[in-house]
PDB file of C-alpha atoms in Angstrom:
ATOM      1  CA  GLU A   1    -132.389-120.236 171.066  1.00 52.00           C
ATOM      2  CA  ILE A   2    -129.805-122.035 173.174  1.00 51.00           C
ATOM      3  CA  GLY A   3    -131.078-122.972 176.597  1.00 55.00           C
ATOM      4  CA  PRO A   4    -129.020-123.730 179.721  1.00 60.00           C
ATOM      5  CA  GLN A   5    -129.250-127.472 179.097  1.00 61.00           C
ATOM      6  CA  ASP A   6    -127.757-127.023 175.585  1.00 57.00           C
ATOM      7  CA  VAL A   7    -124.765-124.845 176.466  1.00 51.00           C
ATOM      8  CA  HIS A   8    -122.274-127.727 176.563  1.00 55.00           C
ATOM      9  CA  ARG A   9    -123.169-128.672 172.976  1.00 59.00           C
ATOM     10  CA  HIS A  10    -122.350-125.164 171.741  1.00 55.00           C
ATOM     11  CA  LYS A  11    -119.166-124.437 173.694  1.00 62.00           C
ATOM     12  CA  GLN A  12    -117.313-123.587 170.454  1.00 71.00           C
ATOM     13  CA  LEU A  13    -119.538-120.512 170.029  1.00 86.00           C
ATOM     14  CA  LYS A  14    -118.252-117.174 171.246  1.00 94.00           C
ATOM     15  CA  VAL A  15    -120.265-115.124 173.717  1.00 93.00           C
ATOM     16  CA  LEU A  16    -120.816-111.570 172.447  1.00 95.00           C
ATOM     17  CA  VAL A  17    -121.944-108.935 174.929  1.00 95.00           C
ATOM     18  CA  GLY A  18    -123.010-105.320 174.530  1.00 95.00           C
ATOM     19  CA  PRO A  19    -126.064-103.403 173.370  1.00 94.00           C
ATOM     20  CA  ASP A  20    -124.821-103.066 169.788  1.00 95.00           C
ATOM     21  CA  ALA A  21    -122.756-106.282 169.686  1.00 96.00           C
ATOM     22  CA  PRO A  22    -125.192-108.062 167.316  1.00 95.00           C
ATOM     23  CA  ASP A  23    -124.858-105.202 164.802  1.00 96.00           C
ATOM     24  CA  HIS A  24    -121.051-105.632 164.703  1.00 96.00           C
ATOM     25  CA  ALA A  25    -120.796-109.406 165.228  1.00 96.00           C
ATOM     26  CA  ALA A  26    -120.154-110.367 161.593  1.00 96.00           C
ATOM     27  CA  GLU A  27    -117.320-107.859 161.280  1.00 96.00           C
ATOM     28  CA  LEU A  28    -115.720-109.063 164.527  1.00 97.00           C
ATOM     29  CA  LEU A  29    -116.023-112.743 163.662  1.00 97.00           C
ATOM     30  CA  ALA A  30    -114.438-112.134 160.245  1.00 97.00           C
ATOM     31  CA  LEU A  31    -111.568-110.316 161.954  1.00 97.00           C
ATOM     32  CA  LEU A  32    -111.040-113.124 164.463  1.00 98.00           C
ATOM     33  CA  GLU A  33    -111.024-115.733 161.697  1.00 97.00           C
ATOM     34  CA  SER A  34    -108.201-113.869 159.927  1.00 97.00           C
ATOM     35  CA  GLU A  35    -105.810-115.269 162.584  1.00 97.00           C
ATOM     36  CA  PRO A  36    -107.040-118.830 163.219  1.00 97.00           C
ATOM     37  CA  GLU A  37    -104.564-119.605 166.016  1.00 95.00           C
ATOM     38  CA  LEU A  38    -105.822-116.625 168.004  1.00 97.00           C
ATOM     39  CA  ASN A  39    -109.445-117.132 167.009  1.00 97.00           C
ATOM     40  CA  ASP A  40    -109.460-120.591 168.587  1.00 96.00           C
ATOM     41  CA  ARG A  41    -108.505-119.036 171.930  1.00 97.00           C
ATOM     42  CA  VAL A  42    -111.268-116.398 172.034  1.00 97.00           C
ATOM     43  CA  ILE A  43    -114.263-117.382 174.150  1.00 96.00           C
ATOM     44  CA  ALA A  44    -116.034-114.029 174.535  1.00 96.00           C
ATOM     45  CA  ALA A  45    -116.116-110.461 173.255  1.00 97.00           C
ATOM     46  CA  GLN A  46    -117.557-107.384 174.904  1.00 97.00           C
ATOM     47  CA  ARG A  47    -118.501-104.326 172.895  1.00 97.00           C
ATOM     48  CA  VAL A  48    -117.262-101.264 174.797  1.00 97.00           C
ATOM     49  CA  GLY A  49    -118.823 -97.834 174.419  1.00 95.00           C
ATOM     50  CA  GLN A  50    -120.379 -98.776 171.082  1.00 94.00           C
ATOM     51  CA  ARG A  51    -116.986 -98.285 169.450  1.00 95.00           C
ATOM     52  CA  ARG A  52    -114.497-101.069 170.245  1.00 97.00           C
ATOM     53  CA  TRP A  53    -114.099-104.622 171.615  1.00 98.00           C
ATOM     54  CA  ASN A  54    -112.513-106.343 174.591  1.00 98.00           C
ATOM     55  CA  LEU A  55    -111.832-110.052 174.133  1.00 98.00           C
ATOM     56  CA  ARG A  56    -111.568-112.799 176.731  1.00 97.00           C
ATOM     57  CA  LEU A  57    -109.298-115.718 175.908  1.00 97.00           C
ATOM     58  CA  GLU A  58    -109.740-119.237 177.231  1.00 95.00           C
ATOM     59  CA  SER A  59    -106.633-118.762 179.397  1.00 94.00           C
ATOM     60  CA  GLY A  60    -108.273-115.810 181.167  1.00 95.00           C
ATOM     61  CA  ILE A  61    -106.255-113.143 179.347  1.00 97.00           C
ATOM     62  CA  ASP A  62    -108.197-110.008 178.449  1.00 98.00           C
ATOM     63  CA  VAL A  63    -107.294-108.314 175.159  1.00 98.00           C
ATOM     64  CA  ARG A  64    -108.321-104.693 174.633  1.00 98.00           C
ATOM     65  CA  LEU A  65    -108.658-103.889 170.958  1.00 98.00           C
ATOM     66  CA  PRO A  66    -108.491-100.325 169.634  1.00 98.00           C
ATOM     67  CA  GLU A  67    -111.300 -98.360 168.097  1.00 96.00           C
ATOM     68  CA  ASP A  68    -109.278 -97.723 164.931  1.00 95.00           C
ATOM     69  CA  ASP A  69    -107.104-100.151 162.946  1.00 95.00           C
ATOM     70  CA  ILE A  70    -108.494-103.167 164.738  1.00 96.00           C
ATOM     71  CA  ARG A  71    -107.147-105.424 161.960  1.00 96.00           C
ATOM     72  CA  GLY A  72    -103.597-104.110 162.424  1.00 96.00           C
ATOM     73  CA  ALA A  73    -103.793-104.642 166.188  1.00 97.00           C
ATOM     74  CA  TRP A  74    -105.100-108.191 165.745  1.00 97.00           C
ATOM     75  CA  ARG A  75    -102.288-108.937 163.270  1.00 96.00           C
ATOM     76  CA  LEU A  76     -99.732-107.478 165.717  1.00 96.00           C
ATOM     77  CA  LEU A  77    -100.986-109.738 168.502  1.00 97.00           C
ATOM     78  CA  ALA A  78    -100.679-112.743 166.174  1.00 97.00           C
ATOM     79  CA  GLU A  79     -97.076-111.741 165.385  1.00 96.00           C
ATOM     80  CA  TYR A  80     -96.245-111.410 169.075  1.00 93.00           C
ATOM     81  CA  GLN A  81     -97.747-114.823 169.694  1.00 96.00           C
ATOM     82  CA  ARG A  82     -95.722-116.414 166.897  1.00 96.00           C
ATOM     83  CA  ASP A  83     -92.475-114.654 167.877  1.00 96.00           C
ATOM     84  CA  HIS A  84     -92.733-114.532 171.690  1.00 94.00           C
ATOM     85  CA  GLU A  85     -95.587-116.878 172.712  1.00 95.00           C
ATOM     86  CA  ILE A  86     -97.080-114.041 174.727  1.00 94.00           C
ATOM     87  CA  LEU A  87    -100.291-115.977 175.399  1.00 95.00           C
ATOM     88  CA  SER A  88     -98.317-118.705 177.187  1.00 92.00           C
ATOM     89  CA  ARG A  89     -96.957-116.286 179.756  1.00 90.00           C
ATOM     90  CA  ALA A  90     -98.330-115.065 183.092  1.00 91.00           C
ATOM     91  CA  VAL A  91    -100.277-112.253 181.440  1.00 94.00           C
ATOM     92  CA  GLY A  92    -103.594-110.872 182.681  1.00 96.00           C
ATOM     93  CA  THR A  93    -104.261-108.097 180.159  1.00 97.00           C
ATOM     94  CA  ILE A  94    -102.908-107.131 176.741  1.00 98.00           C
ATOM     95  CA  ASP A  95    -103.843-103.604 175.735  1.00 98.00           C
ATOM     96  CA  LEU A  96    -103.551-102.861 172.006  1.00 98.00           C
ATOM     97  CA  ARG A  97    -105.349 -99.506 172.039  1.00 97.00           C
ATOM     98  CA  GLN A  98    -102.201 -97.393 171.478  1.00 94.00           C
ATOM     99  CA  ARG A  99    -100.743 -97.518 167.960  1.00 88.00           C
ATOM    100  CA  ASP A 100     -97.124 -97.236 169.071  1.00 86.00           C
ATOM    101  CA  ARG A 101     -97.034 -99.863 171.845  1.00 89.00           C
ATOM    102  CA  ILE A 102     -98.493-102.929 173.456  1.00 92.00           C
ATOM    103  CA  THR A 103     -99.157-102.670 177.167  1.00 95.00           C
ATOM    104  CA  VAL A 104     -99.050-105.935 179.080  1.00 94.00           C
ATOM    105  CA  ARG A 105    -100.251-106.387 182.648  1.00 94.00           C
ATOM    106  CA  LEU A 106     -98.952-109.476 184.385  1.00 91.00           C
ATOM    107  CA  THR A 107    -101.018-111.669 186.658  1.00 88.00           C
ATOM    108  CA  GLU A 108    -100.187-111.500 190.372  1.00 83.00           C
ATOM    109  CA  PRO A 109     -98.108-114.723 190.210  1.00 77.00           C
ATOM    110  CA  GLY A 110     -96.297-113.397 187.135  1.00 75.00           C
ATOM    111  CA  LEU A 111     -95.538-110.104 188.840  1.00 75.00           C
ATOM    112  CA  GLN A 112     -94.269-111.938 191.927  1.00 76.00           C
ATOM    113  CA  GLU A 113     -91.982-114.068 189.756  1.00 79.00           C
ATOM    114  CA  VAL A 114     -90.478-110.956 188.135  1.00 74.00           C
ATOM    115  CA  GLN A 115     -89.982-109.300 191.522  1.00 79.00           C
ATOM    116  CA  ASP A 116     -88.333-112.446 192.913  1.00 77.00           C
ATOM    117  CA  ARG A 117     -85.982-112.563 189.914  1.00 80.00           C
ATOM    118  CA  ASP A 118     -85.098-108.896 190.385  1.00 78.00           C
ATOM    119  CA  ASN A 119     -84.397-109.464 194.099  1.00 81.00           C
ATOM    120  CA  GLN A 120     -82.162-112.432 193.333  1.00 80.00           C
ATOM    121  CA  ALA A 121     -80.236-110.388 190.769  1.00 81.00           C
ATOM    122  CA  GLU A 122     -79.658-107.623 193.329  1.00 82.00           C
ATOM    123  CA  GLU A 123     -78.339-110.120 195.868  1.00 79.00           C
ATOM    124  CA  THR A 124     -75.665-111.434 193.507  1.00 70.00           C
TER     125      THR A 124
END
């Protein structure tokens, strides 16, 4: 058991939350390890509805994984990171639950930046 005074010594461990999270932990951890660059960024995982996972990254980004083809979604996120550095952008949520698209929600500052850019483009 890890007590409050020991938390700092185990900060590399991921927090897993949900009633059935322990039953699916090994499968999730194996998945995360398949993309080491992404795995290093994951600090917590929440089991949702006893069927899928939401991840929290150290940057504060939430990643919603699908119920089906979780491995394909994880691989797709890794590709987007390699090709577009999506995790370095002003992103709040990345939703991978739909097979045919990635939905990205910007943070408030990121949204403001896009709106400012659009306004400047209209003025010119």
